[in-house]
Short mmCIF file of C-alpha atoms and ligand atoms in Angstrom, two decimals:
data_model
loop_
_atom_site.label_atom_id
_atom_site.label_comp_id
_atom_site.label_asym_id
_atom_site.label_seq_id
_atom_site.Cartn_x
_atom_site.Cartn_y
_atom_site.Cartn_z
CA MET A 1 -12.79 -12.87 -4.48
CA ALA A 2 -10.19 -10.93 -1.99
CA ASP A 3 -7.38 -8.26 -3.76
CA ASP A 4 -4.16 -9.57 -3.01
CA LYS A 5 -3.39 -5.90 -3.50
CA ILE A 6 -4.84 -4.41 0.09
CA ILE A 7 -2.63 -5.45 3.36
CA ASP A 8 -6.63 -6.66 4.92
CA GLY A 9 -5.68 -5.55 8.81
CA LYS A 10 -9.36 -5.99 9.62
CA LEU A 11 -8.52 -9.51 8.44
CA ILE A 12 -4.92 -10.03 10.08
CA ALA A 13 -6.18 -8.09 13.80
CA GLU A 14 -8.92 -10.70 13.48
CA THR A 15 -6.43 -13.24 13.80
CA MET A 16 -4.19 -12.32 16.16
CA LYS A 17 -7.19 -11.56 17.98
CA LYS A 18 -7.77 -15.73 17.67
CA GLU A 19 -3.95 -16.46 19.21
CA ILE A 20 -4.40 -13.74 21.69
CA ALA A 21 -7.69 -15.18 22.85
CA ALA A 22 -6.08 -19.33 22.93
CA GLU A 23 -3.55 -18.21 24.69
CA VAL A 24 -5.61 -16.88 27.73
CA ALA A 25 -7.98 -19.70 27.58
CA GLU A 26 -4.90 -21.42 28.13
CA MET A 27 -3.59 -18.95 31.06
CA ILE A 28 -7.53 -19.41 32.43
CA ASP A 29 -7.63 -23.83 32.09
CA LYS A 30 -3.43 -23.56 33.98
CA GLY A 31 -5.42 -21.72 36.77
CA ILE A 32 -2.81 -19.25 36.04
CA GLY A 33 -5.68 -16.00 35.68
CA ALA A 34 -6.39 -14.08 32.82
CA PRO A 35 -4.77 -10.73 31.53
CA HIS A 36 -5.43 -7.91 32.90
CA LEU A 37 -5.38 -4.74 31.54
CA ALA A 38 -5.77 -1.05 33.13
CA ALA A 39 -5.91 2.08 31.87
CA VAL A 40 -5.60 6.04 33.10
CA LEU A 41 -8.29 8.14 31.75
CA VAL A 42 -7.79 11.98 32.73
CA GLY A 43 -11.18 14.47 32.12
CA ASP A 44 -13.90 14.10 29.55
CA ASP A 45 -12.24 14.42 26.37
CA GLU A 46 -14.77 12.42 24.25
CA ALA A 47 -12.09 10.81 21.22
CA SER A 48 -10.06 10.06 24.83
CA LEU A 49 -12.81 8.25 26.15
CA THR A 50 -13.72 6.21 22.53
CA TYR A 51 -10.66 4.79 22.93
CA VAL A 52 -10.82 3.48 25.90
CA THR A 53 -13.60 1.80 25.82
CA SER A 54 -13.07 -0.03 22.95
CA LYS A 55 -9.90 -0.42 24.50
CA GLU A 56 -12.30 -2.36 27.15
CA LYS A 57 -14.13 -3.93 24.52
CA ALA A 58 -10.65 -4.86 22.56
CA CYS A 59 -10.31 -6.93 26.10
CA HIS A 60 -13.18 -8.34 26.86
CA LYS A 61 -13.47 -9.87 23.71
CA VAL A 62 -9.98 -12.11 24.26
CA GLY A 63 -11.05 -13.15 27.31
CA MET A 64 -9.01 -9.77 29.40
CA ILE A 65 -10.34 -8.22 32.40
CA SER A 66 -9.51 -4.64 31.84
CA SER A 67 -10.25 -1.60 34.86
CA VAL A 68 -10.53 2.03 34.17
CA TYR A 69 -9.17 4.81 36.79
CA LYS A 70 -11.58 7.64 35.64
CA LEU A 71 -10.53 10.77 37.45
CA SER A 72 -11.81 14.82 36.19
CA SER A 73 -10.07 16.92 34.21
CA ASN A 74 -9.69 19.40 37.36
CA ALA A 75 -7.84 16.19 39.46
CA THR A 76 -4.81 17.66 40.23
CA GLU A 77 -1.02 15.76 39.28
CA GLU A 78 -0.33 14.16 42.42
CA GLU A 79 -3.96 12.56 42.39
CA VAL A 80 -2.93 10.89 39.21
CA LEU A 81 0.60 10.09 40.37
CA ASN A 82 -0.92 8.21 43.15
CA ILE A 83 -3.24 6.59 40.86
CA ILE A 84 0.38 5.66 38.67
CA ASP A 85 1.73 4.04 41.98
CA PHE A 86 -1.24 2.31 42.96
CA LEU A 87 -0.96 0.19 39.68
CA ASN A 88 2.91 0.24 39.94
CA LYS A 89 2.05 -1.96 43.03
CA ASP A 90 -0.59 -3.89 42.52
CA ASP A 91 0.18 -7.58 41.35
CA GLU A 92 -3.15 -7.95 39.72
CA ILE A 93 -2.52 -5.00 37.11
CA ASP A 94 0.60 -6.92 34.67
CA GLY A 95 0.07 -3.86 32.56
CA TYR A 96 -1.52 -0.24 31.94
CA ILE A 97 -1.78 2.73 30.38
CA VAL A 98 -2.20 6.63 30.15
CA GLN A 99 -4.74 7.77 27.90
CA LEU A 100 -3.25 10.86 25.72
CA PRO A 101 -3.67 13.53 26.06
CA LEU A 102 -3.96 14.37 29.81
CA PRO A 103 -4.96 18.10 30.76
CA GLU A 104 -2.16 20.87 30.56
CA HIS A 105 -1.83 21.22 33.58
CA ILE A 106 -0.59 18.23 33.91
CA ASN A 107 3.56 17.53 33.68
CA GLU A 108 2.63 14.47 31.05
CA THR A 109 6.28 13.61 30.20
CA LYS A 110 6.89 13.23 34.37
CA VAL A 111 3.43 10.94 34.88
CA ILE A 112 4.72 8.60 31.96
CA GLN A 113 8.00 8.58 33.14
CA SER A 114 7.12 7.74 36.15
CA ILE A 115 4.97 4.18 34.73
CA ASN A 116 6.62 0.96 36.15
CA PRO A 117 8.33 -0.20 32.25
CA ASN A 118 7.67 -4.16 33.55
CA LYS A 119 3.82 -2.56 33.24
CA ASP A 120 4.52 0.25 30.56
CA VAL A 121 2.48 -1.79 27.25
CA ASP A 122 2.33 1.64 25.51
CA GLY A 123 6.21 1.13 25.43
CA PHE A 124 6.22 5.04 26.07
CA THR A 125 9.16 4.95 29.31
CA LEU A 126 12.71 5.77 28.59
CA CYS A 127 13.45 1.95 29.36
CA ASN A 128 11.59 0.67 26.58
CA ILE A 129 12.99 3.02 24.66
CA GLY A 130 16.24 2.58 25.27
CA LEU A 131 15.96 -1.54 25.13
CA MET A 132 14.01 -0.54 21.31
CA GLN A 133 17.11 1.61 20.18
CA LEU A 134 19.54 -1.11 21.09
CA GLY A 135 17.19 -4.28 19.81
CA GLU A 136 16.94 -5.70 23.00
CA PRO A 137 13.29 -7.22 23.82
CA CYS A 138 10.83 -4.80 24.86
CA TYR A 139 7.28 -3.46 24.62
CA HIS A 140 7.13 -1.62 21.28
CA PRO A 141 4.54 0.96 21.17
CA ALA A 142 1.08 0.04 19.47
CA THR A 143 1.30 1.60 16.35
CA PRO A 144 4.44 0.83 14.82
CA PHE A 145 4.11 -2.80 16.24
CA GLY A 146 0.64 -3.16 14.47
CA ILE A 147 2.82 -1.87 11.03
CA LYS A 148 5.97 -4.46 11.64
CA GLU A 149 2.91 -7.54 12.18
CA LEU A 150 1.09 -5.91 9.37
CA LEU A 151 4.63 -6.16 6.95
CA LYS A 152 5.37 -9.31 8.61
CA ARG A 153 2.13 -11.33 7.80
CA SER A 154 1.32 -10.54 3.93
CA GLY A 155 4.61 -11.70 3.39
CA VAL A 156 6.57 -8.21 2.69
CA GLU A 157 10.01 -8.73 1.98
CA ILE A 158 12.13 -6.49 4.38
CA ALA A 159 15.32 -7.66 4.74
CA GLY A 160 17.56 -4.74 2.86
CA LYS A 161 14.61 -3.07 1.29
CA HIS A 162 15.05 0.30 1.34
CA VAL A 163 12.05 2.16 3.79
CA VAL A 164 10.90 5.93 3.33
CA VAL A 165 8.76 6.95 6.12
CA ILE A 166 6.67 10.44 6.11
CA GLY A 167 6.82 11.68 9.59
CA ARG A 168 9.04 12.01 12.14
CA SER A 169 6.12 11.29 15.53
CA ASN A 170 7.44 10.01 19.11
CA ILE A 171 4.43 7.30 18.78
CA VAL A 172 4.52 6.28 15.59
CA GLY A 173 7.53 7.84 12.50
CA THR A 174 10.23 7.47 14.87
CA PRO A 175 9.73 3.98 16.69
CA ILE A 176 8.80 2.49 13.33
CA SER A 177 12.29 3.73 11.61
CA VAL A 178 14.04 2.23 14.57
CA MET A 179 12.19 -0.57 14.91
CA LEU A 180 13.24 -1.66 11.23
CA SER A 181 17.04 -1.20 11.26
CA ARG A 182 17.56 -2.81 13.57
CA LYS A 183 19.53 -5.97 13.32
CA GLY A 184 16.72 -8.89 12.11
CA THR A 185 14.90 -7.20 10.60
CA ASP A 186 17.11 -4.85 8.31
CA ALA A 187 16.00 -2.93 6.59
CA THR A 188 18.05 0.34 4.58
CA VAL A 189 15.07 3.19 6.47
CA THR A 190 15.10 7.17 5.26
CA ILE A 191 13.22 9.24 7.90
CA CYS A 192 11.41 12.16 5.98
CA HIS A 193 9.81 15.45 8.48
CA SER A 194 8.46 19.20 7.78
CA LYS A 195 12.22 19.67 7.11
CA THR A 196 12.91 17.27 4.51
CA GLN A 197 13.65 18.68 0.95
CA ASN A 198 12.54 17.52 -2.19
CA LEU A 199 10.42 14.86 -0.60
CA LYS A 200 9.19 13.63 -3.69
CA GLU A 201 13.24 12.21 -4.51
CA LEU A 202 13.67 10.55 -1.42
CA THR A 203 9.81 8.58 -1.55
CA VAL A 204 9.75 7.62 -5.47
CA GLN A 205 13.31 5.36 -4.06
CA ALA A 206 11.59 3.45 -1.10
CA ASP A 207 10.64 -0.39 -2.08
CA ILE A 208 8.39 0.21 1.29
CA LEU A 209 6.76 3.69 1.57
CA ILE A 210 5.30 4.79 5.64
CA VAL A 211 3.03 7.95 5.75
CA ALA A 212 2.31 9.12 9.01
CA VAL A 213 2.09 12.31 8.10
CA GLY A 214 -1.49 13.41 9.35
CA GLN A 215 -2.42 15.36 6.56
CA VAL A 216 -5.39 14.30 3.88
CA GLU A 217 -4.06 12.36 1.06
CA PHE A 218 -0.87 13.59 1.20
CA VAL A 219 0.83 11.04 -1.10
CA LYS A 220 0.09 11.43 -4.26
CA ALA A 221 1.07 8.39 -7.16
CA ASP A 222 3.96 10.53 -8.36
CA MET A 223 5.57 10.35 -5.05
CA VAL A 224 5.38 6.56 -5.25
CA LYS A 225 7.76 4.46 -6.95
CA GLU A 226 5.69 0.85 -9.14
CA GLY A 227 5.23 -1.68 -7.13
CA ALA A 228 5.54 -0.02 -4.20
CA VAL A 229 3.94 -1.51 -0.44
CA VAL A 230 2.40 1.33 0.89
CA ILE A 231 1.41 2.11 4.84
CA ASP A 232 -0.72 4.64 4.78
CA VAL A 233 -1.31 5.88 8.51
CA GLY A 234 -3.62 8.65 8.37
CA ILE A 235 -7.30 8.77 9.92
CA HIS A 236 -9.01 12.00 9.20
CA ARG A 237 -12.93 12.65 9.33
CA ILE A 238 -13.68 13.87 6.52
CA LYS A 239 -17.99 15.36 6.63
CA ASP A 240 -19.90 14.43 4.27
CA ASN A 241 -24.17 13.52 3.55
CA SER A 242 -24.01 10.30 4.77
CA GLU A 243 -26.57 8.60 7.20
CA LYS A 244 -23.36 9.01 10.04
CA GLY A 245 -22.40 12.25 8.48
CA TYR A 246 -18.54 11.44 7.70
CA HIS A 247 -16.15 9.48 6.54
CA ILE A 248 -13.05 8.41 6.95
CA VAL A 249 -9.43 8.67 4.84
CA GLY A 250 -6.02 8.18 4.96
CA ASP A 251 -2.45 10.20 4.11
CA VAL A 252 -2.69 8.40 1.09
CA ASP A 253 -4.63 9.52 -2.22
CA PHE A 254 -6.49 5.68 -2.26
CA LYS A 255 -7.52 5.54 -6.12
CA GLU A 256 -4.55 7.13 -7.27
CA VAL A 257 -1.44 5.21 -5.59
CA TYR A 258 -3.54 1.64 -5.70
CA LYS A 259 -1.84 1.75 -9.23
CA LYS A 260 1.04 2.07 -8.47
CA ALA A 261 1.55 -0.03 -5.56
CA SER A 262 2.20 -4.15 -5.28
CA LYS A 263 0.80 -3.33 -1.46
CA ILE A 264 -1.73 -1.11 -0.32
CA THR A 265 -3.19 -0.65 3.30
CA PRO A 266 -6.76 0.54 3.03
CA VAL A 267 -8.23 3.73 5.69
CA PRO A 268 -10.35 2.60 7.03
CA GLY A 269 -9.58 -1.23 7.70
CA GLY A 270 -5.68 -0.42 7.51
CA VAL A 271 -3.49 -0.13 10.52
CA GLY A 272 -6.34 1.26 12.26
CA PRO A 273 -7.68 -2.03 13.41
CA MET A 274 -4.07 -3.19 14.65
CA THR A 275 -3.42 -0.99 16.43
CA ILE A 276 -5.33 -1.58 19.70
CA VAL A 277 -4.60 -5.50 19.53
CA SER A 278 -1.13 -4.77 19.53
CA LEU A 279 -1.65 -3.49 22.94
CA LEU A 280 -3.39 -6.28 23.81
CA TYR A 281 0.08 -8.22 22.58
CA ASN A 282 2.03 -6.59 24.44
CA THR A 283 -1.21 -7.28 27.85
CA LEU A 284 -0.52 -10.73 27.49
CA LYS A 285 3.74 -10.20 27.02
CA ALA A 286 3.52 -8.46 30.14
CA ALA A 287 1.10 -11.12 31.90
CA LYS A 288 3.14 -13.82 31.24
CA SER A 289 6.03 -12.97 32.15
CA ASN A 290 4.43 -11.58 35.66
CA LYS A 291 1.80 -14.38 35.91
CA LYS A 292 5.11 -16.94 36.22
P1 NAD B 1 2.73 13.85 13.88
O1 NAD B 1 1.09 14.77 13.50
O2 NAD B 1 2.29 13.96 15.69
O3 NAD B 1 3.77 14.07 13.04
C1 NAD B 1 3.06 14.15 11.84
C2 NAD B 1 5.13 14.13 11.09
O4 NAD B 1 4.83 15.20 10.16
C3 NAD B 1 5.56 15.34 11.88
O5 NAD B 1 7.09 14.62 12.94
C4 NAD B 1 6.18 16.34 10.42
O6 NAD B 1 7.54 16.20 10.79
C5 NAD B 1 6.06 15.40 9.69
N1 NAD B 1 5.38 16.22 8.84
C6 NAD B 1 4.77 17.42 8.17
N2 NAD B 1 4.47 17.73 7.89
C7 NAD B 1 5.90 17.48 6.64
C8 NAD B 1 5.64 17.69 5.17
N3 NAD B 1 5.43 18.58 3.99
N4 NAD B 1 6.78 16.94 3.96
C9 NAD B 1 6.42 16.40 5.48
N5 NAD B 1 7.06 15.54 7.15
C10 NAD B 1 5.84 15.89 7.44
O7 NAD B 1 1.67 12.49 13.78
P2 NAD B 1 1.41 11.14 14.20
O8 NAD B 1 1.10 11.54 15.40
O9 NAD B 1 2.27 10.30 14.09
O10 NAD B 1 0.38 10.91 13.18
C11 NAD B 1 0.65 10.85 11.83
C12 NAD B 1 -1.55 10.81 11.06
O11 NAD B 1 -1.00 8.89 11.48
C13 NAD B 1 -2.89 11.25 11.86
O12 NAD B 1 -3.32 11.20 10.54
C14 NAD B 1 -3.23 10.28 13.03
O13 NAD B 1 -4.67 11.13 13.26
C15 NAD B 1 -2.47 9.31 12.74
N6 NAD B 1 -2.41 8.07 13.60
C16 NAD B 1 -2.85 6.53 13.23
C17 NAD B 1 -3.10 5.68 14.07
C18 NAD B 1 -3.48 4.02 14.32
O14 NAD B 1 -4.28 3.45 15.01
N7 NAD B 1 -3.71 3.77 13.10
C19 NAD B 1 -1.89 5.96 15.42
C20 NAD B 1 -1.25 7.05 15.54
C21 NAD B 1 -1.70 8.25 14.30
#
């Protein structure tokens, strides 16, 4: 029997993929064409290559077109910017991402801010960040968008609740804090970071605790209020003697915190699967507006 304490990100992501695939099929049937997501990959960082490959696979699964623009690690900034310019102008491409990190000699900010905001399906340009801040329609970054969907689709009430976010990164902590506090979502949000004092005094007040701290099993049971909803964003590979040679844990001590939480995301299988599906969602949205 399903454990209804567990927020099953894998299952929710599969449901969203089916919804997206149905819309893509309809676009193809109507002769509009399939959404097209491109990725720019500079260098041979193994993790980046893995991410880009899994994004490609996910695209194909829902019937989208994907293409990857690969550049060697000694590509110049100008070469990268030329590709960005090409992608901005090419009507065939609905949305694209630049896989980070870029090699050190390339100015990441300059590259990201050169992306056409209408194709910025990662939601990293100043335009999309500004629109998000204003609560206007825009592309939300994938991981926070995925977290919001997890909460909504698990029936977690957000309006009026106290959300405590641990972490203020530009890709997770800060955007999720903004998104949940806007009109329409209406949470009261406290954002904590490395300089926060008396962290525990704040986390025990959380109705919803979102943890994006990047430290292995950082949140223990005594930091959590009885009945809280706990969202664990962390991903850490721990070496072991298993066949795979590792297992994955999060930023929350799941075993301890599970007992106190009313709902909790597992790692793996919680927030992780939602990130790629959120990128697909943004690509579909871009294609709908581009192919009108
Ligand atoms: P980051 O390292 O950029 O940010 C960590 C944040 O934690 C910082 O804002 C810092 O101020 C805060 N912090 C550090 N020590 C603290 C302390 N003692 N008390 C309170 N706050 C403290 O991390 P990130 O990029 O936001 O990622 C966080 C985690 O989520 C990582 O494990 C990362 O691998 C994972 N992640 C997962 C996904 C996904 O798809 N599931 C996506 C992005 C990141």
